[in-house]
Short mmCIF file of C-alpha atoms and ligand atoms in Angstrom, two decimals:
data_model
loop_
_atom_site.label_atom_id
_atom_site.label_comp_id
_atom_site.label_asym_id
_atom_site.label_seq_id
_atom_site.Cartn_x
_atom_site.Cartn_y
_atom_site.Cartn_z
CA UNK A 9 24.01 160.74 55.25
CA UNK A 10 25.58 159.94 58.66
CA UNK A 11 29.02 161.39 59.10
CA UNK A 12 32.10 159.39 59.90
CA UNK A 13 33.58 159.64 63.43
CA UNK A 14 36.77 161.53 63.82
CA UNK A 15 39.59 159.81 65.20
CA UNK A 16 38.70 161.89 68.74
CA UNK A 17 35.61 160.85 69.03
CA UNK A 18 35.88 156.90 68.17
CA UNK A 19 38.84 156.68 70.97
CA UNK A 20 36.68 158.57 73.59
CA UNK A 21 33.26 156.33 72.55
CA UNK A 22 36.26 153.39 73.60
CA UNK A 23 37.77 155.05 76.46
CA UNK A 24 35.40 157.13 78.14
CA UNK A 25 32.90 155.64 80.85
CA UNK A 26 29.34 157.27 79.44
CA UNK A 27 26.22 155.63 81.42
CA UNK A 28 22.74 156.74 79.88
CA UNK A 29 19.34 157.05 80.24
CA UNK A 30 17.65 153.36 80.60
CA UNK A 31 15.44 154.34 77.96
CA UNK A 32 17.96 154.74 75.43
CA UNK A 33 19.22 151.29 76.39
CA UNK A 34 16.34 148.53 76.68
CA UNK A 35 13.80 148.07 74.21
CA UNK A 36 10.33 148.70 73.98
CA UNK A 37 9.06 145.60 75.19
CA UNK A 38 11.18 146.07 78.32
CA UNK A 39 10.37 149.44 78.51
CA UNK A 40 6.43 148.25 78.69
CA UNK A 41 7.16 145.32 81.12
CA UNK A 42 9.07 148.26 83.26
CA UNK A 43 5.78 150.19 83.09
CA UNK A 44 3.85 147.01 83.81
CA UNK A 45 5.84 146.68 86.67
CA UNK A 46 5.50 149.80 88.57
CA UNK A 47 1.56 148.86 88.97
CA UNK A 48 1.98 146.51 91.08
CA UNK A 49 4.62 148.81 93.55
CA UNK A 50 2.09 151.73 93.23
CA UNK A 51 -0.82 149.85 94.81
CA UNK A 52 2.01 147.80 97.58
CA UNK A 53 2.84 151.43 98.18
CA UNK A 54 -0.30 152.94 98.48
CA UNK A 55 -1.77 150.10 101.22
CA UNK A 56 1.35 149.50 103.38
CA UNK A 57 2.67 152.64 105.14
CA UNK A 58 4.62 151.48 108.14
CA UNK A 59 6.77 148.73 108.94
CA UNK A 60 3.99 146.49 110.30
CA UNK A 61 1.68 147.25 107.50
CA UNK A 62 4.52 146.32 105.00
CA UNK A 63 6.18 143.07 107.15
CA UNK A 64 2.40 141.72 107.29
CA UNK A 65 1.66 142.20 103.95
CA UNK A 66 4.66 140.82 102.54
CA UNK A 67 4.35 137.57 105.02
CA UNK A 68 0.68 136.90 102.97
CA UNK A 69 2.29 137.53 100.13
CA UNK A 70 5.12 134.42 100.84
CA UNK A 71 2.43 132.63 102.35
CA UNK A 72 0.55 132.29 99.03
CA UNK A 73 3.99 131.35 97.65
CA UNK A 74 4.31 128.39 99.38
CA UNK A 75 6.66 129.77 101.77
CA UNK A 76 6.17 128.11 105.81
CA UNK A 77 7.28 129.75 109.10
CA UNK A 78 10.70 128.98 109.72
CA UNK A 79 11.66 126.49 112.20
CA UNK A 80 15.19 126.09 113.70
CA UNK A 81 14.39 122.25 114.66
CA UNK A 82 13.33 121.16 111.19
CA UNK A 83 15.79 119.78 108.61
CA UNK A 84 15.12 121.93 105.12
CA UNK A 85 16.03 120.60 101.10
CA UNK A 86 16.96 122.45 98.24
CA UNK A 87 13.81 124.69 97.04
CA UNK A 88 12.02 124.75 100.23
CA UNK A 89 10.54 128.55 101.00
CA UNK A 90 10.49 129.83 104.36
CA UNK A 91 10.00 132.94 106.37
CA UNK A 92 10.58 134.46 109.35
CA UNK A 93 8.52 137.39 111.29
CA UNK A 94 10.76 139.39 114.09
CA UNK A 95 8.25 141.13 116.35
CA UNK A 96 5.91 141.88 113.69
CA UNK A 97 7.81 144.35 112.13
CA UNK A 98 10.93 142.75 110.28
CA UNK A 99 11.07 139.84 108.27
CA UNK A 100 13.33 137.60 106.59
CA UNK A 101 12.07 135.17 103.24
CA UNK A 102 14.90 132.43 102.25
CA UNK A 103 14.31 129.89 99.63
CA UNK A 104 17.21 127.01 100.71
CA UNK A 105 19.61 126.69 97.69
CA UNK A 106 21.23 123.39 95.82
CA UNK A 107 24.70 124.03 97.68
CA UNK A 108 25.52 123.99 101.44
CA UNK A 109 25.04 126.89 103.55
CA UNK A 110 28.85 126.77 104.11
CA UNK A 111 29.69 127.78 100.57
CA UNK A 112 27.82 131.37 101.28
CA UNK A 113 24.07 132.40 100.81
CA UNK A 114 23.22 135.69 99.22
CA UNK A 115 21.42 137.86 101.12
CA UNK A 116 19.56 141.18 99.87
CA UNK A 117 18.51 143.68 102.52
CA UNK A 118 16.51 146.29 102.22
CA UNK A 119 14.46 148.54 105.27
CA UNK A 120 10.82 149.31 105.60
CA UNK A 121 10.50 152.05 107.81
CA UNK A 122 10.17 155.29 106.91
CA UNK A 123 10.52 158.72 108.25
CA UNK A 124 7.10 159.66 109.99
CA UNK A 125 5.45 161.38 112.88
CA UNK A 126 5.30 159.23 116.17
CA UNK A 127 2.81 159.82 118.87
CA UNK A 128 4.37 160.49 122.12
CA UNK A 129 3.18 158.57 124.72
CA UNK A 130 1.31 161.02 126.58
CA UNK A 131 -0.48 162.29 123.25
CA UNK A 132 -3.62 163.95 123.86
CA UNK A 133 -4.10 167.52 124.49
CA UNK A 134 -6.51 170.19 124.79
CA UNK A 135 -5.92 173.89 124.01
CA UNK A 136 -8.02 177.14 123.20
CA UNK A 137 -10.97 173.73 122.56
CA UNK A 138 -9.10 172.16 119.93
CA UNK A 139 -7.80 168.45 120.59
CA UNK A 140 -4.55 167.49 119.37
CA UNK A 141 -1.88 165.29 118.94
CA UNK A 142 1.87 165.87 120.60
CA UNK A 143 4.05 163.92 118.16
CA UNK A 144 7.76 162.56 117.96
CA UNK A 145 9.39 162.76 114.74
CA UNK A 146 10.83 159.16 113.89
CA UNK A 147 14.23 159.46 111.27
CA UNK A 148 15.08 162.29 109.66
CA UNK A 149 12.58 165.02 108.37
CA UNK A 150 12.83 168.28 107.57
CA UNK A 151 10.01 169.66 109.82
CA UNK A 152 8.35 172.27 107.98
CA UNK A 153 7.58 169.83 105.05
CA UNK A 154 4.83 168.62 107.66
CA UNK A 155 2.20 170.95 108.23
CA UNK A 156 -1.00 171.75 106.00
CA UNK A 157 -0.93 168.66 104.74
CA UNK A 158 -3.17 165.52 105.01
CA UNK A 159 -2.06 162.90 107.72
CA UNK A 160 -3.00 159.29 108.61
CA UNK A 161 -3.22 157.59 111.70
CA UNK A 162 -1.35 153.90 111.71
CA UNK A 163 -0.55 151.81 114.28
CA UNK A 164 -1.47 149.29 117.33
CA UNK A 165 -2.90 149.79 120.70
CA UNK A 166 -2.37 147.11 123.04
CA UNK A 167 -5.34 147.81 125.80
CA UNK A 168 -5.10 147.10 129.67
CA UNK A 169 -6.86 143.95 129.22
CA UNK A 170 -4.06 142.58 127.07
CA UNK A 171 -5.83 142.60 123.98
CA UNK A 172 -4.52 144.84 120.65
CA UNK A 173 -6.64 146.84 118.11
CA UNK A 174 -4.63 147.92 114.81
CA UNK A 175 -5.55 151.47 113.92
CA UNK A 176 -5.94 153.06 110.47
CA UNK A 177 -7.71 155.86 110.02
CA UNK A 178 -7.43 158.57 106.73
CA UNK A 179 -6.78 155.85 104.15
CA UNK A 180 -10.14 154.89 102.70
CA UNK A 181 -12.24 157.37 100.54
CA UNK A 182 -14.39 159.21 102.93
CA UNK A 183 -12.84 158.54 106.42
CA UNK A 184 -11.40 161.44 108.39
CA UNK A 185 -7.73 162.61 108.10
CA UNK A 186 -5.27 164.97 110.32
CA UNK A 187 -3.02 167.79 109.90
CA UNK A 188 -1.02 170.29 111.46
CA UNK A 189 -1.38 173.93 111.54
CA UNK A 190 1.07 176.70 110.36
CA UNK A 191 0.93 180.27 109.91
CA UNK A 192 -0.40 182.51 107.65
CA UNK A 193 1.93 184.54 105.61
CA UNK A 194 0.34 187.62 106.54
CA UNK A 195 1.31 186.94 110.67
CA UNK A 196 4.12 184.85 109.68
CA UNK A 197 6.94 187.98 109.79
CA UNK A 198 8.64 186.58 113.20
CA UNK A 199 8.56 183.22 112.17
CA UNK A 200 10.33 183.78 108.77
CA UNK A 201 13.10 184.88 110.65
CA UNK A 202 13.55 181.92 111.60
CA UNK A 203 16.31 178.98 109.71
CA UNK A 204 14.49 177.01 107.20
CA UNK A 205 15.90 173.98 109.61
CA UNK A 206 13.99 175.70 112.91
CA UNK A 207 11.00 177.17 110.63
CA UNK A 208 8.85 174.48 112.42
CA UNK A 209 10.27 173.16 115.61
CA UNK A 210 10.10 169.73 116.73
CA UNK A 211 7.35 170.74 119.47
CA UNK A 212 5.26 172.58 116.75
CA UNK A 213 4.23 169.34 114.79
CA UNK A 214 1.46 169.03 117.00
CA UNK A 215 -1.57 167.36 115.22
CA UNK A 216 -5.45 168.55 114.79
CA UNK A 217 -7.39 165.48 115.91
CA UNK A 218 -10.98 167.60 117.05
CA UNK A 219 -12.89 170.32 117.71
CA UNK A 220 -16.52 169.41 119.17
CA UNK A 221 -17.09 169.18 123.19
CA UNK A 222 -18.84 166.69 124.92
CA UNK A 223 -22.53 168.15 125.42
CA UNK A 224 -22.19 169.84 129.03
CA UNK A 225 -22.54 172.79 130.61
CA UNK A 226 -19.82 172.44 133.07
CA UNK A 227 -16.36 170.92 133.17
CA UNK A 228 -13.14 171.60 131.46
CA UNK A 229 -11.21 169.87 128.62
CA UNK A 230 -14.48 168.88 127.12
CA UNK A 231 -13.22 168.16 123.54
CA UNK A 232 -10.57 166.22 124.67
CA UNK A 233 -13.29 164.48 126.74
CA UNK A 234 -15.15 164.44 123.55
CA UNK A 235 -12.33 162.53 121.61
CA UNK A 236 -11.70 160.41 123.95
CA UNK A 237 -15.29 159.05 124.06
CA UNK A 238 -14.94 158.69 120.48
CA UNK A 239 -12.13 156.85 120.91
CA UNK A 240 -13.28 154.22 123.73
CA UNK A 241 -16.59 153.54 121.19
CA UNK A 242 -14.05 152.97 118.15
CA UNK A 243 -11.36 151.20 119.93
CA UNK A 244 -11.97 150.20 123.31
CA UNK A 245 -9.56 152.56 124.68
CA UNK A 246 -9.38 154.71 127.45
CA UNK A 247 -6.15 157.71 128.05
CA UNK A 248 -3.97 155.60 129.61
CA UNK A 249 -3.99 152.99 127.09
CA UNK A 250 -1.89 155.30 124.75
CA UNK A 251 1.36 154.68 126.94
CA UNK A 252 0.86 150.78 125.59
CA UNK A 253 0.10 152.21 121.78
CA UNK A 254 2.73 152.77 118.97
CA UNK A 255 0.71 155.43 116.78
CA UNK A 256 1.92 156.95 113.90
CA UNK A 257 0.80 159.70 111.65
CA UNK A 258 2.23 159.46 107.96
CA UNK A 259 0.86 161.90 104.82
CA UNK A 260 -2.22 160.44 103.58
CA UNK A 261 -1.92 161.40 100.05
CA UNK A 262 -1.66 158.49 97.14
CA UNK A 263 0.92 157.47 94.73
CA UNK A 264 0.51 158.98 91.75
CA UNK A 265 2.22 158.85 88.42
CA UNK A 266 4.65 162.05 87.96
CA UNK A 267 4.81 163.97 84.92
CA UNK A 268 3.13 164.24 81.12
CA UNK A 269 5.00 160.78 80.65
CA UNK A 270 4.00 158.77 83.21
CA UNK A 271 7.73 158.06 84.16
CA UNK A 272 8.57 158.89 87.43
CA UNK A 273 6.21 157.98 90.39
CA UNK A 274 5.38 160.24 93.99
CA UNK A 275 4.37 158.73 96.71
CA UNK A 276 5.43 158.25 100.54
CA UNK A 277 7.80 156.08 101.81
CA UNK A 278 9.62 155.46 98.61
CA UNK A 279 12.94 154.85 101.19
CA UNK A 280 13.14 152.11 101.54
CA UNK A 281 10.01 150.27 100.10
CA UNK A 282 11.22 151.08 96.26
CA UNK A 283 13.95 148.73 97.43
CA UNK A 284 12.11 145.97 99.98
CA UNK A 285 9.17 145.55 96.88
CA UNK A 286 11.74 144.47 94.22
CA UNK A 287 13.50 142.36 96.50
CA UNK A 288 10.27 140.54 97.31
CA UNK A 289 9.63 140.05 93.74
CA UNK A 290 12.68 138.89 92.94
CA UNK A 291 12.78 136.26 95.43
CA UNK A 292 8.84 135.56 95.02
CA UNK A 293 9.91 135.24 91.07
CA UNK A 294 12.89 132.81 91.57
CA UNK A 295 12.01 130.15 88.45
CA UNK A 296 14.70 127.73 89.82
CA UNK A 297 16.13 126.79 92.95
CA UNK A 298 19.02 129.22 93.38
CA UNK A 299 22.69 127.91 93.56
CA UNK A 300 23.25 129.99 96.83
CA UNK A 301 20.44 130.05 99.40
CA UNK A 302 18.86 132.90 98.65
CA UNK A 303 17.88 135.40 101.81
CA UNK A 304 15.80 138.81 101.55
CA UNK A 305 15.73 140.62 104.20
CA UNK A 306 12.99 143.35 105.17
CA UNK A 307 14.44 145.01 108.25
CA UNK A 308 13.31 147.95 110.72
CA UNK A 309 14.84 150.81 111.99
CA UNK A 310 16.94 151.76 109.72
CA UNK A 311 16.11 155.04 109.95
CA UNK A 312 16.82 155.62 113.37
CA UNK A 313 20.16 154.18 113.18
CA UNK A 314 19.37 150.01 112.85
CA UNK A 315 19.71 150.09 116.41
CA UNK A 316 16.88 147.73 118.47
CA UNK A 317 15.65 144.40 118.25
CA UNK A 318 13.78 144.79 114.97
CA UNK A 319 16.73 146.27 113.53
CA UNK A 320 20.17 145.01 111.67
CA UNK A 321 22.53 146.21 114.53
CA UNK A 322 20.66 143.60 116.61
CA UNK A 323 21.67 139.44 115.97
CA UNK A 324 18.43 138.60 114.29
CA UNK A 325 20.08 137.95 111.14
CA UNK A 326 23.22 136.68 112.76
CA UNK A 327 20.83 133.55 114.73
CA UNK A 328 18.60 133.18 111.31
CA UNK A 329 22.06 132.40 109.91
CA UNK A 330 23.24 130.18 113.31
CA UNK A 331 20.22 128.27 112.40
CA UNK A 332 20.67 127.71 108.73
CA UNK A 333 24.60 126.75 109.53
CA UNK A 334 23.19 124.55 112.70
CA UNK A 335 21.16 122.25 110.33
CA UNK A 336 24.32 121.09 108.31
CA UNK A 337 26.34 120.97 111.79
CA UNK A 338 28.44 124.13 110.91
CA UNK A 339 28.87 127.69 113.01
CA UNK A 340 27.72 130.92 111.58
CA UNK A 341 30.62 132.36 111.03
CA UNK A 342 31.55 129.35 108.36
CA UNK A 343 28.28 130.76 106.68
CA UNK A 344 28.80 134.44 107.20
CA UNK A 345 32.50 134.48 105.91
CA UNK A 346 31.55 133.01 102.69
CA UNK A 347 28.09 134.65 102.17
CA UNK A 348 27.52 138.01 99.70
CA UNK A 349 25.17 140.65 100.27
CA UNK A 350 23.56 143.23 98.55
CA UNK A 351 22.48 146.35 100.69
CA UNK A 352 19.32 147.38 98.88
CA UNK A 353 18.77 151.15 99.87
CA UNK A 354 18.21 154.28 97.96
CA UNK A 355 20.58 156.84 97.11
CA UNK A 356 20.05 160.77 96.41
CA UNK A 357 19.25 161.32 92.72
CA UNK A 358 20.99 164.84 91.46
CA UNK A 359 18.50 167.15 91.82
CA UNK A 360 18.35 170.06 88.54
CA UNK A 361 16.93 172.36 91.12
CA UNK A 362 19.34 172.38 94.12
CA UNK A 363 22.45 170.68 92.33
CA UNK A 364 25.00 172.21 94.78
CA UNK A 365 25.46 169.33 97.05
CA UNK A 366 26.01 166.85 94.45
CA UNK A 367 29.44 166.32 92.75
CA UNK A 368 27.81 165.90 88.92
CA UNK A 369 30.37 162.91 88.14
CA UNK A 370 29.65 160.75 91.28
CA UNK A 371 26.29 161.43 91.67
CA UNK A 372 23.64 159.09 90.74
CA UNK A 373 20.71 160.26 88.05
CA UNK A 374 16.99 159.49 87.48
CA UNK A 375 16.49 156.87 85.14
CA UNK A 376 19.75 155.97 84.89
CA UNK A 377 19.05 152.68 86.36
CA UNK A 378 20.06 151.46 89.85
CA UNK A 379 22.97 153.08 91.51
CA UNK A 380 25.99 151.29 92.92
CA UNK A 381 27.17 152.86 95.96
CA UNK A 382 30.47 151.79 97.31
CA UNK A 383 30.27 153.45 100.28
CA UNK A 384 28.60 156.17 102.26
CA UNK A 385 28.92 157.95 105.71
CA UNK A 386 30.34 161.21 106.32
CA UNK A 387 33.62 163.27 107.37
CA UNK A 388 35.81 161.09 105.36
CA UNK A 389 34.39 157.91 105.03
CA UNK A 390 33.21 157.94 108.42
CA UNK A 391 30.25 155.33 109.37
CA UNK A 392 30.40 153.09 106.65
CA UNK A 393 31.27 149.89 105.02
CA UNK A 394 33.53 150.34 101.93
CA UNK A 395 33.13 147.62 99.84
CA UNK A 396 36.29 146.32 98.33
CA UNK A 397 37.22 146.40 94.54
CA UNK A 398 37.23 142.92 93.66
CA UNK A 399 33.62 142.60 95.24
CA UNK A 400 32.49 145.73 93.38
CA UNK A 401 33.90 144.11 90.19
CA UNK A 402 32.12 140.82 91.28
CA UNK A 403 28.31 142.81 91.75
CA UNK A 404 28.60 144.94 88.87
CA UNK A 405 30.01 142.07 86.48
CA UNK A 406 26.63 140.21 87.59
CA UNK A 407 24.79 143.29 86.56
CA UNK A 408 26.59 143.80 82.95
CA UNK A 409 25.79 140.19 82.31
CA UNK A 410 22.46 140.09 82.75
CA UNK A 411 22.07 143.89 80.96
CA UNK A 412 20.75 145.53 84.41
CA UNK A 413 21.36 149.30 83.71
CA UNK A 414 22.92 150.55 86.52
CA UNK A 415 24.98 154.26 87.32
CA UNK A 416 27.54 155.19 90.33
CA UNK A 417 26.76 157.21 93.15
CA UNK A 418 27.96 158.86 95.92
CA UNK A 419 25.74 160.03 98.72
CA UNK A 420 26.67 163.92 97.82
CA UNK A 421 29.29 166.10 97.60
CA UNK A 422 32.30 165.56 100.07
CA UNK A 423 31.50 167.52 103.58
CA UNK A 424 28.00 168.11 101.91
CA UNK A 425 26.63 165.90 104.98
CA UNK A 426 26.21 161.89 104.51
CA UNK A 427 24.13 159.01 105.69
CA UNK A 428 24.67 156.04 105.89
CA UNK A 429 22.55 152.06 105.25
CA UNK A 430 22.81 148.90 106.82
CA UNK A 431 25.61 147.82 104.97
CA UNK A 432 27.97 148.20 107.93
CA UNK A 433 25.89 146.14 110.26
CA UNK A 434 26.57 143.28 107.60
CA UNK A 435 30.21 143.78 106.88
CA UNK A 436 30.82 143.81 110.26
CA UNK A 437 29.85 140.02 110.39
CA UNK A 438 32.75 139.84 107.90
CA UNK A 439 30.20 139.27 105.05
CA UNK A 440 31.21 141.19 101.56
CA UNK A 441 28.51 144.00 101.15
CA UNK A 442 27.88 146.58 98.72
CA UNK A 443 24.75 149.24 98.68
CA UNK A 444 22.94 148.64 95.42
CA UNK A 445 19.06 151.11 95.43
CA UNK A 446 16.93 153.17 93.44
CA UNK A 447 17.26 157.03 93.22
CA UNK A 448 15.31 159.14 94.55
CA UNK A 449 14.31 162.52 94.36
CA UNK A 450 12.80 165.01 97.82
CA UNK A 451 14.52 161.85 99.95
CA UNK A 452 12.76 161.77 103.63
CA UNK A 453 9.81 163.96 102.71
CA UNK A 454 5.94 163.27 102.58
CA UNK A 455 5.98 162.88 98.82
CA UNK A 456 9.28 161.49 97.01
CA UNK A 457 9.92 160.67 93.63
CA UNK A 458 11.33 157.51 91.78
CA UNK A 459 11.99 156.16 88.41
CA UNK A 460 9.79 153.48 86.91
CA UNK A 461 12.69 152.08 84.71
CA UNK A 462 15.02 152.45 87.77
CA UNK A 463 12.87 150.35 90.02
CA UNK A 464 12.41 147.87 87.33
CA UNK A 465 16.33 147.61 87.20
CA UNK A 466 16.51 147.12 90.68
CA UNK A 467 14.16 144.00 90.33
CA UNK A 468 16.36 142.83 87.68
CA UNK A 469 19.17 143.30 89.28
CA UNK A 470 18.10 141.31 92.72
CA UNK A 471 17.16 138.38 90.55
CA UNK A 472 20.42 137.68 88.98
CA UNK A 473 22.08 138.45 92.40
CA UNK A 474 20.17 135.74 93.87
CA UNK A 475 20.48 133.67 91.10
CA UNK A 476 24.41 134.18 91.25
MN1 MN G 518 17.01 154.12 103.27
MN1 MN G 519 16.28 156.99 104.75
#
């Protein structure tokens, strides 16, 4: 016998905001197509681990769709699928909509780069005859989350001769991996003294690449020489052709499901891929030609600050969009004044364990679908875009309407630090901008954690965006 609601509780079930979890919402066929759908992410996930890995794969990927290299000179129609590749590491996918460019396009933009270990330029080292690495943190890390654990080696070496070799090494089943050393606990008394933030310093992530000399009975550095001769059989390279390389080490594990349910998955480089890989499908998946021409956006550098040619605070996107306004004889600013973007990047999910720096009722949740983020930054409001009501009423009426579960967040407590996304870059070309992402748990470390049901939401919700 179900009991009837008191008077209390029916006015608070009307009045009171109460978001729950997606499970409790969709049904199970959604719930399976959500599961479905997380597949396909794991395996993107597992094969593309830096921002060239991901921009190539994702320019097949449009390729097989019909999509053609984008040309400024050509004249497009409604429907037609192109793409274009900045410096090998950023791309933008547009499929050209039924209305003019001057009545606004809708762009989604997501990064894909990730926090990770650079090689300096000047790399290889030999001490006490081990060979290793000297490395360069790229974005933000906390450093002692790096050592005794395995690493892979990514990345392109453009030799003396002109020619490049791409390099990836600790992947595949049976090839060779990296890692970097740390104490044992038994010697590690002066170096728990230490901060957490200085437990490893910057110039202790140095990487074990070898042991073995070359066969001699005289001369010095002869495991370095030994690596090195390794490396001019593998790759054509001698020392000096590491000044013309960009390396990168990144963990090697692979994604795996999380948990007794299956729901969550942890893998690296969940920021920002969990958002680029749903904004691919959803463009990829468009079943009609969109209203709005619809643009995706997979940029670099975010995570250094979007600074750089390959990244949002250049004019990459601001020509792409000179180009689409130049081919109806219109400016870009009659595009970009009229045009809607989501930012697609993750937010912090509240964490059960260290719950201090979020503020429970403006903090975003696991499984609680995507999370709207008006604004981020730091020091009061500081380095962001603050998206306006009307335009958060606009997004998240889009997202009721086509029963996308989606939650609030803010990027932490107030004064408990901050970040911020691209989102600026974009509203400074006066375009309306809002970040829209996926949760996630351990943010910027070599194994973070994400909802299945949230990234489904977030390809749901990119769809109707575009489709808006
Ligand atoms: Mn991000
Ligand atoms: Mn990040």
């Amino acid at each position: 016998m179900s009991e009837e609601k008191t008077e209390v509780q029916l006015l608070q079930d009307k009045l009171f905001m109460k978001k729950k979890h997606a499970a409790s919402v969709i049904d199970d066929s959604e719930m399976q197509a959500a599961m479905d759908y997380a597949e396909g992410y794991k395996s993107f996930l597992n094969d593309n681990k830096t921002e060239r890995e991901v921009a190539k794969f994702f320019v097949a990927e449009a390729e097989k769709r019909g999509f053609k290299p984008f040309d400024r000179k050509a004249k497009y129609a409604p429907g037609d699928k192109v793409y274009y590749l900045n410096r090998k590491k950023a791309v933008i996918l547009a499929v050209i909509g039924k209305k003019s460019v001057g009545e606004g396009v809708r762009l989604v933009a997501a990064h894909i780069d990730s926090p990770r270990l650079d090689l300096k330029p000047n790399p290889l080292y030999e001490a006490n005859e081990v060979a290793l690495f000297k490395t360069h943190y790229y974005g933000g890390i906390k450093k002692y989350q790096w050592p005794t654990i395995p690493l892979s080696l990514h990345g392109v070496i453009v030799r003396r001769d002109g020619t490049e070799v791409e390099v990836s090494l600790g992947e595949k089943e049976g090839e060779p991996q990296f890692v970097i050393s740390d104490l044992l606990p038994h010697l590690g008394a002066e170096q728990s003294k230490r901060t957490l933030g200085d437990g490893i310093k910057g110039e202790e992530l140095n990487v074990i690449v070898g042991s073995l000399p070359f066969k001699s009975d005289s001369g010095s550095e002869l495991v370095k020489l030994n690596i090195m001769k390794l490396l001019n059989e593998k790759y054509g390279i001698s020392e000096e052709d590491f000044l013309t390389a960009e390396l990168e080490m990144v963990p090697a594990a692979k994604v795996s499901d999380i948990g007794f349910d299956r729901s969550l998955v942890g893998g690296y480089g969940h920021d920002d891929r969990v958002c680029a890989y749903p904004e691919a499908t959803a463009i990829f998946g468009l079943d009609e030609i969109p209203e709005h021409t619809s643009v995706a956006i997979l940029t670099d550098k975010e995570e250094t600050g979007s600074d750089g040619n390959t990244g949002l605070n250049s004019s990459y996107l601001r020509y792409f969009i000179a180009d689409l306004a130049a081919m109806e004889g219109l400016a870009d600013r009659d595009v970009l004044s009229k045009s809607k973007c989501l930012s697609a990047d993750v937010n912090a999910a509240f964490d059960p364990t260290f719950s201090s720096p979020f503020e429970p009722n403006n903090a975003s949740y696991l499984n609680k679908g995507i999370v709207v983020t008006k604004y981020t930054g730091a020091r009061g409001k500081s380095g962001t875009s603050d998206a306006s009501a009307e335009y958060v009423g606009e997004v998240t009426r889009i997202l009721n309407d086509s029963n996308v579960v989606w939650q609030l967040g803010e990027l932490g407590a107030v004064d408990a630090g901050g970040g911020g996304t691209v989102a600026m870059y974009i509203a400074n070309m006066d375009v309306d901008v809002i970040d829209v992402g996926v949760p996630v748990l351990s943010m910027h470390s070599p194994f973070e954690v994400i909802s299945k049901l949230d990234i489904y939401m977030a390809h749901k919700a990119f769809t109707a965006f575009l489709k808006s």
